[in-house]
Each structure stands twice: as C-alpha cells, then as structure tokens.
Amino acid sequence: MKDINRIYDECVEILENAGIAVTAPRPTLKVNTRATKRWGQSRINHGTGYREINIAKVMLDDNADEYPVHNTMLHEMLHQECPGDNHGGEWKRKADKVTRLTTYNITRCTSYDEYGVHLPTREKPAKYICRCKECGLEIKRERMSRFVEHPENFKHGTCTAGFERIK
C-alpha cells in the first residue's frame, strides 16, 4: 500500500511550486476502507480544530497509478486551505491555478474510468424487483420499503407509467 504521508508531503511541494502556500495545520491522514463512491474526503471540526483527510483504500493499492492519488490529495488539501468553501469561490480559483500550472486536473468530481480504477464488484442478488409497466425498467432492492411494498403508488419519472412488483 502506498504511503499516505509521503503522498501528502509530495502534494505540499506541488502546491507550493504552484504558488499556493499550505497554511492549514497538517491534518490526520487516514485510509478509508469503506468508501466506494468517493476518492477522498476532507473534514474540519471548527470547534476542536481537528482536521482530517481520508483517501479511499482502492486508490492507495500498490498496483494503482500515483497520478489519481496525488490529484485526489491535492483536491482535499485545497478544501483544508479553503474551509467551508465547498467547490466554489476561493477553492475553485486555487484548483484552476493548480490545473494551469501543473500536470494535475483538479475538478469537483471524476469517474472510475477516468482514473482507470476498478472497484471490486459485490454482486448481491436482489431480494425484490419492481418493473415499470411501460418501459420495463427494473429497480432492484435488498430491503423492504414503501416502494417495494406498494409500487403501484409510484410513477416512473421518465415515462410516467406505474410500477409493479415482479419479485
């Protein structure tokens, strides 16, 4: 597994070479073993001053390319530098500057294909399946819900037809 501390230190140097001073205190760096929908996360508790950056474990795999890891770490470090700014204003200006002056492309979001990362598939058979009466779209669910229990009360947003439970 890649060393998350080394990656952070390399990213500090990348930001400083791009003319962005890293003034935020060094955050706690964590490997997120549960994340499947995001590459990283920046957390700041303004009351206690606690700061954290976590990176998805799949990105830190020895066989994974380092470019996406650096790109993600830079993205999260900019959040540490611009607390509360989300992806607007000062964060966007700094992200655009890094993109202009380096080989990295700091954007609000990226795709799995863009990074060439393949998440392990976890196929569970669907316990319930509801189908649109018009277009045949199937919606699979693992747990009972109002939709599963009474699909006839719901309309498909695209073709406006009702649903029926087939499993």
mmCIF file of N, CA and C in Angstrom, residues 41-97:
data_model
loop_
_atom_site.group_PDB
_atom_site.id
_atom_site.type_symbol
_atom_site.label_atom_id
_atom_site.label_comp_id
_atom_site.label_asym_id
_atom_site.label_seq_id
_atom_site.Cartn_x
_atom_site.Cartn_y
_atom_site.Cartn_z
ATOM 1 N N GLN A 41 -11.944 12.546 1.206
ATOM 2 C CA GLN A 41 -12.829 13.406 1.995
ATOM 3 C C GLN A 41 -11.967 14.281 2.894
ATOM 4 N N SER A 42 -12.345 15.552 2.978
ATOM 5 C CA SER A 42 -11.685 16.497 3.873
ATOM 6 C C SER A 42 -12.664 16.833 4.981
ATOM 7 N N ARG A 43 -12.208 16.713 6.216
ATOM 8 C CA ARG A 43 -13.080 17.015 7.357
ATOM 9 C C ARG A 43 -12.381 18.015 8.266
ATOM 10 N N ILE A 44 -13.158 19.004 8.725
ATOM 11 C CA ILE A 44 -12.641 20.009 9.654
ATOM 12 C C ILE A 44 -13.694 20.227 10.727
ATOM 13 N N ASN A 45 -13.288 20.097 11.986
ATOM 14 C CA ASN A 45 -14.173 20.414 13.101
ATOM 15 C C ASN A 45 -13.723 21.766 13.630
ATOM 16 N N HIS A 46 -14.510 22.796 13.342
ATOM 17 C CA HIS A 46 -14.103 24.153 13.709
ATOM 18 C C HIS A 46 -14.087 24.367 15.219
ATOM 19 N N GLY A 47 -14.886 23.597 15.954
ATOM 20 C CA GLY A 47 -14.914 23.739 17.409
ATOM 21 C C GLY A 47 -13.652 23.235 18.067
ATOM 22 N N THR A 48 -13.182 22.058 17.642
ATOM 23 C CA THR A 48 -11.999 21.447 18.272
ATOM 24 C C THR A 48 -10.719 21.701 17.489
ATOM 25 N N GLY A 49 -10.865 22.108 16.211
ATOM 26 C CA GLY A 49 -9.680 22.320 15.387
ATOM 27 C C GLY A 49 -9.172 21.034 14.738
ATOM 28 N N TYR A 50 -9.892 19.938 14.943
ATOM 29 C CA TYR A 50 -9.474 18.652 14.366
ATOM 30 C C TYR A 50 -9.615 18.691 12.844
ATOM 31 N N ARG A 51 -8.582 18.233 12.165
ATOM 32 C CA ARG A 51 -8.577 18.192 10.703
ATOM 33 C C ARG A 51 -8.221 16.791 10.250
ATOM 34 N N GLU A 52 -8.885 16.359 9.175
ATOM 35 C CA GLU A 52 -8.634 15.013 8.679
ATOM 36 C C GLU A 52 -8.815 14.972 7.166
ATOM 37 N N ILE A 53 -7.961 14.207 6.506
ATOM 38 C CA ILE A 53 -8.138 13.869 5.096
ATOM 39 C C ILE A 53 -8.116 12.353 5.039
ATOM 40 N N ASN A 54 -9.144 11.787 4.397
ATOM 41 C CA ASN A 54 -9.092 10.345 4.193
ATOM 42 C C ASN A 54 -9.170 10.051 2.703
ATOM 43 N N ILE A 55 -8.447 9.021 2.301
ATOM 44 C CA ILE A 55 -8.357 8.606 0.904
ATOM 45 C C ILE A 55 -8.828 7.165 0.812
ATOM 46 N N ALA A 56 -9.609 6.858 -0.221
ATOM 47 C CA ALA A 56 -10.133 5.509 -0.409
ATOM 48 C C ALA A 56 -8.994 4.507 -0.583
ATOM 49 N N LYS A 57 -9.111 3.388 0.082
ATOM 50 C CA LYS A 57 -8.079 2.349 0.063
ATOM 51 C C LYS A 57 -7.763 1.882 -1.356
ATOM 52 N N VAL A 58 -8.777 1.786 -2.204
ATOM 53 C CA VAL A 58 -8.570 1.312 -3.571
ATOM 54 C C VAL A 58 -7.586 2.200 -4.335
ATOM 55 N N MET A 59 -7.502 3.479 -3.962
ATOM 56 C CA MET A 59 -6.571 4.401 -4.627
ATOM 57 C C MET A 59 -5.137 4.186 -4.166
ATOM 58 N N LEU A 60 -4.967 3.653 -2.965
ATOM 59 C CA LEU A 60 -3.637 3.507 -2.377
ATOM 60 C C LEU A 60 -3.038 2.121 -2.607
ATOM 61 N N ASP A 61 -3.692 1.306 -3.401
ATOM 62 C CA ASP A 61 -3.198 -0.024 -3.722
ATOM 63 C C ASP A 61 -1.840 0.092 -4.422
ATOM 64 N N ASP A 62 -0.937 -0.836 -4.138
ATOM 65 C CA ASP A 62 0.399 -0.805 -4.733
ATOM 66 C C ASP A 62 0.362 -0.779 -6.254
ATOM 67 N N ASN A 63 -0.619 -1.440 -6.855
ATOM 68 C CA ASN A 63 -0.703 -1.519 -8.313
ATOM 69 C C ASN A 63 -1.373 -0.310 -8.941
ATOM 70 N N ALA A 64 -1.982 0.552 -8.134
ATOM 71 C CA ALA A 64 -2.692 1.727 -8.654
ATOM 72 C C ALA A 64 -1.693 2.808 -9.069
ATOM 73 N N ASP A 65 -2.071 3.568 -10.063
ATOM 74 C CA ASP A 65 -1.264 4.674 -10.556
ATOM 75 C C ASP A 65 -1.216 5.781 -9.504
ATOM 76 N N GLU A 66 -0.100 6.493 -9.423
ATOM 77 C CA GLU A 66 0.037 7.554 -8.407
ATOM 78 C C GLU A 66 -0.640 8.862 -8.809
ATOM 79 N N TYR A 67 -0.828 9.097 -10.104
ATOM 80 C CA TYR A 67 -1.442 10.345 -10.552
ATOM 81 C C TYR A 67 -2.805 10.585 -9.891
ATOM 82 N N PRO A 68 -3.739 9.602 -9.917
ATOM 83 C CA PRO A 68 -5.037 9.859 -9.287
ATOM 84 C C PRO A 68 -4.948 10.098 -7.782
ATOM 85 N N VAL A 69 -3.984 9.446 -7.124
ATOM 86 C CA VAL A 69 -3.829 9.636 -5.680
ATOM 87 C C VAL A 69 -3.387 11.067 -5.394
ATOM 88 N N HIS A 70 -2.401 11.531 -6.146
ATOM 89 C CA HIS A 70 -1.941 12.912 -5.969
ATOM 90 C C HIS A 70 -3.064 13.888 -6.306
ATOM 91 N N ASN A 71 -3.772 13.630 -7.394
ATOM 92 C CA ASN A 71 -4.859 14.507 -7.816
ATOM 93 C C ASN A 71 -5.918 14.611 -6.713
ATOM 94 N N THR A 72 -6.267 13.475 -6.114
ATOM 95 C CA THR A 72 -7.265 13.453 -5.042
ATOM 96 C C THR A 72 -6.739 14.151 -3.792
ATOM 97 N N MET A 73 -5.502 13.877 -3.430
ATOM 98 C CA MET A 73 -4.920 14.517 -2.246
ATOM 99 C C MET A 73 -4.869 16.034 -2.438
ATOM 100 N N LEU A 74 -4.475 16.491 -3.624
ATOM 101 C CA LEU A 74 -4.453 17.931 -3.892
ATOM 102 C C LEU A 74 -5.859 18.528 -3.749
ATOM 103 N N HIS A 75 -6.847 17.843 -4.282
ATOM 104 C CA HIS A 75 -8.241 18.285 -4.176
ATOM 105 C C HIS A 75 -8.630 18.467 -2.704
ATOM 106 N N GLU A 76 -8.332 17.459 -1.888
ATOM 107 C CA GLU A 76 -8.710 17.508 -0.470
ATOM 108 C C GLU A 76 -7.885 18.542 0.295
ATOM 109 N N MET A 77 -6.629 18.705 -0.068
ATOM 110 C CA MET A 77 -5.794 19.716 0.597
ATOM 111 C C MET A 77 -6.318 21.120 0.323
ATOM 112 N N LEU A 78 -6.848 21.341 -0.877
ATOM 113 C CA LEU A 78 -7.428 22.651 -1.183
ATOM 114 C C LEU A 78 -8.661 22.910 -0.317
ATOM 115 N N HIS A 79 -9.402 21.854 0.011
ATOM 116 C CA HIS A 79 -10.532 22.020 0.948
ATOM 117 C C HIS A 79 -10.018 22.427 2.332
ATOM 118 N N GLN A 80 -8.879 21.879 2.734
ATOM 119 C CA GLN A 80 -8.292 22.250 4.022
ATOM 120 C C GLN A 80 -7.857 23.719 4.010
ATOM 121 N N GLU A 81 -7.392 24.194 2.868
ATOM 122 C CA GLU A 81 -6.954 25.585 2.742
ATOM 123 C C GLU A 81 -8.133 26.564 2.637
ATOM 124 N N CYS A 82 -9.277 26.074 2.173
ATOM 125 C CA CYS A 82 -10.459 26.922 1.982
ATOM 126 C C CYS A 82 -11.637 26.329 2.743
ATOM 127 N N PRO A 83 -11.589 26.280 4.066
ATOM 128 C CA PRO A 83 -12.672 25.626 4.819
ATOM 129 C C PRO A 83 -14.019 26.295 4.594
ATOM 130 N N GLY A 84 -15.035 25.462 4.394
ATOM 131 C CA GLY A 84 -16.389 25.955 4.225
ATOM 132 C C GLY A 84 -16.711 26.475 2.841
ATOM 133 N N ASP A 85 -15.752 26.429 1.930
ATOM 134 C CA ASP A 85 -15.940 26.986 0.598
ATOM 135 C C ASP A 85 -16.526 25.969 -0.383
ATOM 136 N N ASN A 86 -16.570 24.699 0.035
ATOM 137 C CA ASN A 86 -17.022 23.613 -0.838
ATOM 138 C C ASN A 86 -16.241 23.645 -2.156
ATOM 139 N N HIS A 87 -16.930 23.734 -3.300
ATOM 140 C CA HIS A 87 -16.237 23.732 -4.586
ATOM 141 C C HIS A 87 -16.418 25.061 -5.314
ATOM 142 N N GLY A 88 -16.567 26.117 -4.572
ATOM 143 C CA GLY A 88 -16.778 27.417 -5.201
ATOM 144 C C GLY A 88 -15.736 28.420 -4.766
ATOM 145 N N GLY A 89 -15.873 29.628 -5.247
ATOM 146 C CA GLY A 89 -15.062 30.759 -4.820
ATOM 147 C C GLY A 89 -13.569 30.507 -4.780
ATOM 148 N N GLU A 90 -13.005 30.632 -3.601
ATOM 149 C CA GLU A 90 -11.551 30.510 -3.416
ATOM 150 C C GLU A 90 -11.052 29.111 -3.771
ATOM 151 N N TRP A 91 -11.811 28.063 -3.406
ATOM 152 C CA TRP A 91 -11.393 26.685 -3.744
ATOM 153 C C TRP A 91 -11.245 26.551 -5.256
ATOM 154 N N LYS A 92 -12.218 27.045 -6.012
ATOM 155 C CA LYS A 92 -12.188 26.921 -7.471
ATOM 156 C C LYS A 92 -11.018 27.704 -8.057
ATOM 157 N N ARG A 93 -10.753 28.891 -7.537
ATOM 158 C CA ARG A 93 -9.618 29.683 -8.039
ATOM 159 C C ARG A 93 -8.308 28.942 -7.827
ATOM 160 N N LYS A 94 -8.149 28.352 -6.641
ATOM 161 C CA LYS A 94 -6.914 27.612 -6.361
ATOM 162 C C LYS A 94 -6.831 26.331 -7.186
ATOM 163 N N ALA A 95 -7.953 25.640 -7.348
ATOM 164 C CA ALA A 95 -7.970 24.421 -8.160
ATOM 165 C C ALA A 95 -7.608 24.746 -9.617
ATOM 166 N N ASP A 96 -8.156 25.833 -10.136
ATOM 167 C CA ASP A 96 -7.846 26.249 -11.509
ATOM 168 C C ASP A 96 -6.371 26.610 -11.659
ATOM 169 N N LYS A 97 -5.807 27.235 -10.638
ATOM 170 C CA LYS A 97 -4.390 27.608 -10.676
ATOM 171 C C LYS A 97 -3.506 26.354 -10.707
#
